[in-house]
Amino acid sequence: MTETNEHEVNSDFTMNFGPAHPGSGNFAIKVEMRGERVLKATADPGYLHRGFEKLMEYREPMQNSVLSDRVCVLEPLQWNLVHAEAVDYLMGYEIPERAKYIRVIMAELSRIQSHFIWYAVLSLGTGFMTGFNISIGYRDYILDVLNLITGGRVYPAGYICPGGVRKDFPAKAENMIRELLPKIDYMRKFALKENPAWLARFKEIGVLTKEEAIKFGATGPVLRGSGVATDVRRDDPYEIYDELDFNIPVMDEGDAYSRFKVGMLEIEESMKIITQALDRLPKGEVRTPTLKPIVKFQQAKGELYIRNEVSRGEGAFYMVATGQKTPYRVKIRGPSFTHMIPIVEHLLTDVDYADVPAIYWSLYQCPADVDR
Amino acid sequence: MMSEKSRQNKKQSIEEKLIEDLNSILDATVNYQTERRLWVNIEPDLIVETCTKAYELGFEHLSTISVTDWLDKGKLEVTYHLWSYTHNHLLTIKTKIDRKKPKISSLNSIWGGNAETCERECHELFGVDFKGNPNLTPLFLEDWEGPPPFLKDFDWREYVKKEMYDQKNPREKVYFEVRK
C-alpha cells in the first residue's frame, strides 16, 4: 500500500487512497505525503470503465435505455431520463402530459435517495456510523416505492424510456409517495442538525472559490456551494420544471460543509416538486400510443446536446443519428468527471491526510459516471 | 403582466441579438438549432481564438469535449460544448481535423485542468493529439497497446474474439459464437 518515494525530493512516500478503501468507490487517488501532510494528489480512474459510449453505438435505443441505468448506480432514473430525452428529440416524439409528470416525480425521488447516500458516505468517511445506518435505512423507504413502480429497487431497467415511461403508476403508488414524504422530512432534519463534531470535520475544509469552480467545470451542489446560483432545471428547463415552483439553495463559503448543506437543502425543494407534481398529476396515456416497443431509429437524423440536472450536477448526452438503427455517436458527460479529476487534484494539495475523506466525499463522487 | 406572446417575442429578440453578437465577434456564421442551442463550424487553427472570444462573451462553462469519427469522410470532428451562465445558451463549436494525423491546439490556457482532463479522454479513446497539453497520459485503459478503441474502424467484438476466446472451453461458445 505504501512505497517510499526516491524520485520526488519533497515527499516522503506515496500512498493509495482507494480503490479498496471502504466507501471510496471504485476509484483511487495517489497521494504524495510528507509526514501527515498531503503534498500532491493524482486521481486514478478507470476501475469502472465499461465503454458505454461505444456500446451504445452497437445497440438500439430501447436496449440503450436499459444500459443508461448503469451510467451511475446511485441515480439510475435520472440517467434514464437524460437518455430518453435525447431519443425523444431526435425522433420527434410528443410526450403525453401524464408521462412528463411521472418522469419528474421519479427523477426527484431518485435525487432524494441519492442525497441520502451522500449523507451516508460522508458519515462513513468521518467515523459517524450512526449517520450512515440511519440514512441508508431511510433510503430504503424510497427504494420500496421505486420497487413498486419500476419493478427494481436500485435499477429500474429503463423505466423512463423513449416516448414516455414504461408503465403507469400502480393504484397505491400515489398514496405511498405521500406517506413517504414525512419520513424524508424527518431524515432531512436529522441530517441538517448542526453536530459539533460534524462541523469540526467539514467547516473551512477544501475551499473552492467561485472563479475556480466555474473554471474547473464544477456543476450541481459543488458549484452552488461556491456561490453560483444556477440549476439546469431552472436555466435550461426540461419536462415540466418551468411550470413548478421551487428554490435553488446557494451557499457562498465554498467549503465542504457548504457543499453538503446545499445538497441537504435541495431535498426540501425536491419534496416541494413532488408534492406539486402529485397534486397536478393529469390523467391519460403514459407513452406515445402509436409507439411500439421498438424505436424506429432509422427515421432519426441530426444531433443534440441534452443537459439535465442529475443529483451530482450537470449530466448530459450528445447523440448523433445518421439514419441507422443505432446511434452513430453517443457522448455522455458525467458531472463527477470534472469533480473527481481536476477539482479533487486541486483541492488535495497541501492538506492534512485526515481531511482527505471529508474533501473527497464532499465532492459527491460517483466513480461510475467518471469512467462510464 | 406580460402576455405569453410578448414574452415569446422578447425571448426571440434576445436570441437574435445574441446570434448577431456571436456572428460579429466570432467572425463566423452561428446557426440556431433549437431552443437555447446554437452551433458554429470553424477551422481547426482558429479554435483557441474562437473559444477565447466565446469565453469573454460569457460562455464560461466548458461542459465537455467530444469527438465524432466520420470514417467515410476521413475526418474526426471535435465538438466543444460551452454553456453560458449569463445568456443561458449552449454554444457548440465544431471543427473537423484530418483522421490520419489528428492534431489540434489545447484549450488549457482558458479552462486549465478541466480542458486538460477532457482532452486526455479524447486522446486516449480517439487518438487526437492536443498540442500544448502537458499531460496526455491514459485515464481509463490499463496497459492498452491497441489502436484508440472508440474509432469506428476498431471492432471490439472481433478484438475480444481474437484475444479472449478460449476455444477449448465449451462454455464460452455461447458468448462468442452467436447465431445470426
XYZ file of C-alpha atoms in Angstrom:
552
model
C 0.000 0.000 0.000
C 2.784 2.445 0.732
C 6.072 2.878 -1.043
C 8.997 5.141 -0.333
C 9.500 7.761 -2.948
C 13.076 8.295 -4.008
C 12.440 10.431 -7.084
C 10.491 13.275 -5.516
C 12.630 15.310 -3.175
C 9.733 16.868 -1.329
C 7.555 13.894 -0.483
C 8.483 11.028 1.822
C 6.217 8.375 0.336
C 3.232 7.788 -1.926
C 0.029 6.280 -0.622
C -3.104 4.954 -2.339
C -6.447 6.283 -1.129
C -8.763 3.654 -2.614
C -9.795 1.623 -4.574
C -10.033 -0.814 -1.659
C -10.810 1.869 0.902
C -14.272 1.336 2.441
C -16.517 3.850 0.748
C -14.031 5.272 -1.737
C -15.938 3.538 -4.502
C -14.156 2.065 -7.474
C -11.767 4.946 -7.590
C -8.284 5.660 -6.362
C -6.244 8.709 -5.531
C -2.487 8.519 -5.261
C -1.387 10.946 -2.585
C 2.181 12.087 -2.088
C 2.821 12.522 1.600
C 5.255 14.229 3.854
C 4.507 13.035 7.359
C 0.792 13.665 7.877
C 0.606 16.266 5.133
C -0.654 15.605 1.591
C 1.547 17.469 -0.874
C 0.009 16.405 -4.121
C -2.762 14.094 -5.299
C -3.266 12.323 -8.593
C -6.639 10.834 -9.482
C -6.564 7.301 -10.836
C -9.891 6.487 -12.511
C -10.679 3.579 -14.806
C -11.803 0.843 -12.408
C -15.346 1.070 -13.778
C -14.713 1.857 -17.424
C -17.269 -0.150 -19.386
C -17.197 1.883 -22.579
C -20.903 2.780 -22.655
C -20.400 5.323 -25.395
C -19.087 2.631 -27.726
C -21.586 0.004 -26.529
C -24.470 2.332 -27.320
C -23.282 2.622 -30.922
C -23.972 -1.119 -31.244
C -27.412 -1.143 -29.626
C -30.874 0.163 -30.402
C -32.422 2.930 -28.254
C -34.669 0.631 -26.214
C -31.646 -1.502 -25.306
C -29.642 1.644 -24.563
C -32.413 2.764 -22.274
C -31.685 -0.210 -20.017
C -27.962 0.390 -20.367
C -28.367 4.030 -19.306
C -29.284 2.861 -15.769
C -25.722 1.831 -15.268
C -24.146 5.198 -16.038
C -24.497 5.971 -12.359
C -25.503 3.298 -9.889
C -26.776 5.796 -7.365
C -29.145 7.779 -9.582
C -30.245 5.464 -12.429
C -33.669 7.029 -13.021
C -32.161 10.397 -13.793
C -29.792 8.906 -16.365
C -32.767 7.061 -17.888
C -34.387 10.446 -18.271
C -31.412 12.103 -19.983
C -31.146 9.237 -22.466
C -34.882 9.157 -23.132
C -34.971 12.903 -23.779
C -32.162 12.673 -26.323
C -34.022 9.943 -28.266
C -37.354 11.788 -27.908
C -35.872 14.870 -29.500
C -34.196 13.035 -32.373
C -37.354 11.007 -33.085
C -39.668 13.999 -32.631
C -41.874 12.229 -30.069
C -44.593 14.178 -28.298
C -44.589 13.009 -24.702
C -48.019 12.644 -23.026
C -48.554 15.134 -20.208
C -49.011 12.442 -17.553
C -45.720 10.820 -18.518
C -43.885 14.117 -18.066
C -45.228 14.402 -14.512
C -44.335 10.805 -13.704
C -40.831 11.336 -15.099
C -40.326 14.363 -12.846
C -41.664 12.604 -9.733
C -39.401 9.613 -10.315
C -36.362 11.779 -11.044
C -36.880 13.742 -7.825
C -37.356 10.603 -5.724
C -34.130 9.345 -7.226
C -32.404 12.615 -6.342
C -33.517 12.377 -2.708
C -32.344 8.786 -2.267
C -29.040 9.736 -3.873
C -28.625 12.662 -1.454
C -29.273 10.214 1.414
C -26.399 8.082 0.163
C -24.263 11.217 0.103
C -25.022 11.858 3.763
C -24.325 8.184 4.464
C -20.871 8.162 2.843
C -19.952 11.492 4.424
C -20.804 9.949 7.815
C -18.923 6.782 6.980
C -15.852 8.733 5.924
C -15.720 10.677 9.150
C -16.447 7.808 11.514
C -20.075 8.653 12.248
C -21.577 5.202 11.772
C -24.972 6.187 13.243
C -25.472 8.670 10.410
C -24.604 6.022 7.877
C -27.013 3.461 9.276
C -29.942 5.835 9.700
C -29.517 7.341 6.266
C -29.276 4.028 4.444
C -32.299 2.832 6.443
C -34.409 5.818 5.403
C -33.258 5.444 1.805
C -34.836 2.020 1.842
C -38.307 3.542 2.256
C -37.753 5.302 -1.064
C -36.417 2.133 -2.664
C -39.636 0.357 -1.662
C -41.621 2.895 -3.663
C -39.224 2.636 -6.625
C -39.591 -1.136 -6.408
C -43.369 -0.910 -6.526
C -43.388 1.425 -9.519
C -40.464 0.245 -11.646
C -40.027 -3.355 -10.509
C -36.442 -2.790 -9.421
C -35.176 -1.406 -6.134
C -31.991 0.116 -7.462
C -32.034 -0.412 -11.230
C -35.328 0.476 -12.906
C -34.280 -1.302 -16.148
C -35.132 1.622 -18.374
C -38.392 2.622 -16.649
C -38.168 6.097 -18.144
C -37.904 5.145 -21.798
C -38.141 6.941 -25.135
C -41.736 8.025 -25.678
C -42.750 8.297 -22.030
C -42.480 5.772 -19.214
C -42.872 2.005 -19.387
C -45.921 1.640 -17.177
C -48.403 3.793 -15.345
C -48.328 4.161 -11.544
C -49.928 1.197 -9.750
C -53.081 2.049 -7.798
C -51.449 2.612 -4.410
C -48.327 4.392 -5.658
C -49.587 7.959 -5.179
C -50.580 7.277 -1.587
C -47.305 5.555 -0.883
C -45.345 8.561 -2.143
C -47.422 10.922 0.001
C -46.848 8.744 3.057
C -43.154 8.708 2.265
C -42.726 12.485 2.402
C -42.872 12.868 6.236
C -40.209 10.170 6.563
C -37.966 12.003 4.105
C -38.584 15.190 6.058
C -37.520 13.537 9.319
C -34.280 12.307 7.776
C -33.608 15.696 6.179
C -33.947 17.448 9.534
C -31.721 14.847 11.153
C -29.027 15.458 8.528
C -29.200 19.224 8.929
C -28.691 19.185 12.713
C -25.522 21.079 13.487
C -23.492 18.450 15.214
C -20.248 19.993 16.619
C -18.125 17.001 15.613
C -19.552 17.211 12.111
C -18.844 20.963 11.855
C -15.272 20.430 13.050
C -14.668 17.931 10.282
C -16.226 19.870 7.396
C -16.093 23.611 8.112
C -13.418 25.568 6.217
C -12.082 22.418 4.617
C -11.464 22.103 0.884
C -12.431 25.638 -0.073
C -13.287 26.082 -3.765
C -13.778 29.708 -4.818
C -16.460 30.822 -7.246
C -13.976 31.555 -10.048
C -12.182 28.236 -9.594
C -15.465 26.346 -9.564
C -16.519 27.809 -12.914
C -13.081 27.372 -14.459
C -12.824 23.731 -13.399
C -16.289 22.980 -14.753
C -17.987 22.261 -11.413
C -21.765 21.841 -11.555
C -24.604 20.970 -9.215
C -24.223 21.203 -5.418
C -20.457 21.731 -5.750
C -20.960 24.863 -7.869
C -23.889 26.110 -5.795
C -21.850 25.543 -2.641
C -19.354 28.031 -4.084
C -21.964 30.755 -4.523
C -23.153 30.374 -8.130
C -26.958 30.324 -8.311
C -27.548 28.044 -11.253
C -29.577 24.937 -11.861
C -30.230 23.233 -15.197
C -33.850 22.713 -14.134
C -34.259 26.485 -13.957
C -31.841 27.777 -16.633
C -32.368 25.127 -19.305
C -35.734 23.647 -18.288
C -36.884 20.248 -19.489
C -40.090 18.259 -18.929
C -42.352 20.395 -16.684
C -39.784 22.094 -14.451
C -40.556 25.573 -15.807
C -44.140 25.249 -14.508
C -43.132 24.274 -10.982
C -42.296 26.472 -8.051
C -39.024 25.676 -6.281
C -35.955 27.485 -4.973
C -32.266 26.980 -5.660
C -30.290 26.757 -2.385
C -26.920 28.507 -2.607
C -24.089 28.914 -0.082
C -21.157 31.288 -0.508
C -18.423 29.693 1.602
C -17.289 27.083 -0.926
C -16.092 24.644 1.758
C -17.001 21.002 2.279
C -19.784 21.906 4.723
C -21.494 24.346 2.362
C -21.499 21.802 -0.475
C -23.080 19.235 1.816
C -25.604 21.700 3.196
C -26.716 22.776 -0.298
C -27.405 19.120 -1.049
C -29.478 18.645 2.093
C -31.439 21.858 1.466
C -32.182 20.590 -2.038
C -34.110 17.665 -0.561
C -36.765 20.094 0.679
C -37.075 21.602 -2.806
C -37.388 18.128 -4.321
C -40.182 17.382 -1.842
C -41.956 20.563 -2.960
C -41.623 19.475 -6.585
C -43.017 16.019 -5.840
C -45.991 17.450 -3.923
C -46.833 19.898 -6.715
C -46.485 17.236 -9.398
C -48.705 14.810 -7.451
C -51.355 17.489 -6.916
C -51.475 18.332 -10.606
C -50.943 14.827 -11.974
C -53.228 14.638 -15.046
C -54.965 11.524 -16.316
C -54.226 9.861 -19.612
C -51.662 7.845 -21.505
C -48.111 7.388 -20.248
C -46.498 6.517 -23.583
C -46.988 7.818 -27.077
C -49.847 5.469 -28.090
C -48.541 4.778 -31.582
C -45.171 3.770 -30.262
C -44.292 0.096 -30.429
C -41.626 -1.246 -28.098
C -39.089 -0.822 -30.881
C -37.980 2.709 -31.659
C -37.569 3.084 -35.429
C -34.343 4.966 -35.078
C -33.691 4.876 -38.851
C -36.061 7.831 -39.068
C -33.904 9.944 -36.813
C -31.362 12.312 -38.268
C -29.442 15.059 -36.620
C -27.817 15.586 -33.283
C -28.463 17.119 -29.909
C -26.662 18.005 -26.714
C -29.196 17.462 -23.946
C -28.487 18.598 -20.395
C -30.251 17.587 -17.193
C -29.726 18.345 -13.546
C -28.890 14.941 -12.092
C -28.162 14.710 -8.358
C -24.462 15.423 -8.781
C -24.760 18.258 -11.266
C -24.963 18.565 -14.989
C -25.496 15.243 -16.726
C -25.572 15.388 -20.492
C -25.922 13.231 -23.587
C -24.583 14.194 -27.005
C -26.257 11.945 -29.542
C -25.663 11.870 -33.295
C -28.109 9.983 -35.539
C -27.442 9.289 -39.209
C -30.407 7.149 -40.221
C -29.090 3.847 -38.876
C -30.798 1.529 -36.402
C -28.357 2.582 -33.717
C -26.951 5.978 -32.743
C -23.828 6.944 -34.704
C -22.139 8.533 -31.731
C -23.054 8.935 -28.087
C -21.102 11.063 -25.666
C -22.014 11.005 -22.002
C -21.000 13.879 -19.774
C -20.922 12.800 -16.155
C -20.770 15.538 -13.511
C -18.249 13.610 -11.411
C -15.760 13.618 -14.288
C -14.740 17.192 -13.515
C -15.331 16.905 -9.769
C -13.233 13.801 -9.315
C -10.273 14.555 -11.565
C -9.289 18.244 -11.881
C -11.130 19.522 -8.795
C -10.089 16.770 -6.397
C -6.468 17.149 -7.539
C -6.719 20.899 -6.996
C -8.296 20.632 -3.530
C -5.996 17.908 -2.250
C -2.844 19.970 -2.349
C -1.212 20.832 0.928
C -3.914 19.469 3.261
C -3.864 17.154 6.267
C -4.372 13.486 5.495
C -7.245 13.386 7.996
C -9.134 15.861 5.798
C -8.849 13.755 2.657
C -12.067 11.750 3.253
C -14.013 14.889 4.160
C -12.951 16.669 0.954
C -13.277 13.562 -1.185
C -16.834 12.758 -0.121
C -17.964 16.369 -0.018
C -17.481 16.394 -3.812
C -20.349 13.896 -4.082
C -18.444 11.430 -6.186
C -19.759 8.659 -8.356
C -16.898 6.694 -9.925
C -19.353 5.107 -12.364
C -20.086 8.336 -14.170
C -16.413 9.354 -14.228
C -15.457 6.213 -16.143
C -18.719 5.399 -17.948
C -48.436 41.157 -16.529
C -46.634 40.345 -19.718
C -48.708 38.213 -22.050
C -47.358 34.889 -23.264
C -46.942 36.232 -26.798
C -44.970 39.324 -25.847
C -42.772 37.217 -23.574
C -42.117 34.927 -26.504
C -41.248 37.887 -28.725
C -38.882 39.293 -26.120
C -37.155 35.909 -25.796
C -36.795 35.720 -29.554
C -35.286 39.187 -29.836
C -32.741 38.394 -27.091
C -31.809 35.259 -29.004
C -31.431 37.145 -32.293
C -29.272 39.757 -30.606
C -27.051 37.026 -29.132
C -26.632 35.353 -32.528
C -25.782 38.738 -34.094
C -23.180 39.437 -31.398
C -21.677 35.988 -31.802
C -21.566 36.355 -35.586
C -19.660 39.615 -35.439
C -17.320 38.682 -32.574
C -16.502 35.130 -33.621
C -16.400 36.141 -37.297
C -18.315 33.015 -38.303
C -21.907 32.024 -39.058
C -23.654 30.916 -35.903
C -26.620 28.624 -36.524
C -29.757 28.198 -34.462
C -30.591 24.546 -33.799
C -33.400 24.547 -31.286
C -34.353 26.450 -28.158
C -31.185 27.559 -26.307
C -28.943 25.567 -28.659
C -26.545 27.304 -31.072
C -23.728 25.852 -33.115
C -20.897 27.090 -35.256
C -18.411 25.461 -37.634
C -14.862 26.780 -37.640
C -11.414 25.959 -38.992
C -9.199 23.943 -36.602
C -6.457 26.631 -36.472
C -8.939 29.132 -35.048
C -10.049 27.005 -32.091
C -8.156 28.803 -29.303
C -9.018 32.218 -30.679
C -12.728 31.411 -31.101
C -13.030 29.802 -27.678
C -11.276 32.758 -26.035
C -13.744 35.139 -27.653
C -16.693 32.949 -26.693
C -15.360 32.803 -23.116
C -15.102 36.578 -22.962
C -18.654 36.846 -24.255
C -19.904 34.811 -21.278
C -19.658 31.189 -22.459
C -17.560 30.324 -19.454
C -18.564 26.749 -18.677
C -16.812 24.100 -20.765
C -19.344 21.320 -20.441
C -17.394 18.726 -22.361
C -15.264 17.971 -25.398
C -16.410 15.208 -27.713
C -15.058 13.582 -30.868
C -17.129 12.059 -33.669
C -15.357 9.763 -36.105
C -16.602 10.327 -39.692
C -14.922 7.313 -41.236
C -16.228 7.798 -44.817
C -15.046 11.390 -44.971
C -11.689 10.661 -43.354
C -12.287 13.305 -40.707
C -12.538 13.499 -36.948
C -14.991 16.111 -35.753
C -14.074 17.677 -32.419
C -17.013 19.362 -30.698
C -16.745 21.760 -27.770
C -19.914 22.295 -25.769
C -19.928 25.627 -23.941
C -22.683 26.858 -21.651
C -23.215 30.470 -20.721
C -24.485 31.235 -17.218
C -25.283 34.798 -18.292
C -27.097 34.130 -21.590
C -28.430 30.659 -20.669
C -27.496 29.278 -24.064
C -25.369 26.374 -25.210
C -22.846 27.040 -27.956
C -21.414 24.017 -29.737
C -18.177 24.756 -31.557
C -17.347 22.145 -34.185
C -14.197 21.675 -36.143
C -13.003 18.915 -38.456
C -9.458 17.582 -38.409
C -7.639 15.040 -40.521
C -8.304 11.479 -39.383
C -4.804 10.205 -40.141
C -2.909 12.934 -38.303
C -5.414 14.284 -35.769
C -3.885 17.374 -34.216
C -5.428 20.412 -32.588
C -4.380 23.032 -30.042
C -5.178 22.525 -26.373
C -7.572 24.857 -24.567
C -5.738 24.683 -21.245
C -4.912 28.392 -21.468
C -8.642 29.089 -20.940
C -10.030 26.231 -18.836
C -6.911 24.790 -17.218
C -7.362 21.368 -15.637
C -10.915 20.904 -16.908
C -9.907 21.216 -20.576
C -6.806 19.115 -19.983
C -8.814 16.238 -18.497
C -11.413 16.276 -21.288
C -8.566 16.296 -23.815
C -6.853 13.393 -22.080
C -10.017 11.359 -22.575
C -10.254 12.283 -26.278
C -6.583 11.473 -26.732
C -6.942 8.075 -25.143
C -10.141 6.999 -26.862
C -9.747 8.682 -30.278
C -6.021 9.322 -30.561
C -6.359 13.081 -31.023
C -3.132 14.914 -30.242
C -3.736 18.118 -28.311
C -0.773 20.437 -28.796
C 0.145 22.283 -25.631
C -1.414 19.784 -23.223
C 1.416 18.634 -20.924
C -0.440 15.604 -19.564
C -1.941 13.217 -22.102
C -1.436 10.065 -20.039
C -4.201 7.415 -20.244
C -7.161 7.834 -17.911
C -9.134 4.611 -18.150
C -7.333 1.849 -20.006
C -4.551 -0.037 -18.347
C -1.640 -1.421 -20.391
C -3.514 -0.832 -23.626
C -1.370 -1.095 -26.704
C -4.013 -1.416 -29.419
C -5.436 1.382 -31.562
C -7.671 4.056 -29.955
C -10.710 1.915 -29.150
C -13.525 4.366 -29.873
C -12.581 4.847 -33.531
C -15.163 3.443 -35.936
C -12.745 1.026 -37.595
C -11.927 -0.681 -34.297
C -14.317 -3.616 -33.942
C -14.255 -4.608 -30.293
C -16.294 -7.764 -30.957
C -13.593 -9.042 -33.308
C -10.888 -7.953 -30.890
C -12.431 -9.782 -27.932
C -12.991 -12.908 -30.014
C -9.382 -12.898 -31.110
C -7.820 -12.111 -27.746
C -10.154 -13.579 -25.141
C -11.915 -16.607 -26.660
C -10.725 -19.842 -25.099
C -11.958 -22.299 -27.729
C -11.157 -25.298 -25.554
C -13.769 -24.208 -23.060
C -17.220 -25.206 -24.430
C -18.994 -22.793 -22.082
C -17.510 -19.803 -23.840
C -19.025 -20.843 -27.160
C -22.346 -19.383 -26.013
C -20.846 -15.916 -25.811
C -18.623 -15.881 -28.837
C -20.495 -17.828 -31.482
C -23.829 -16.075 -31.577
C -26.330 -17.450 -34.081
C -27.406 -14.829 -36.573
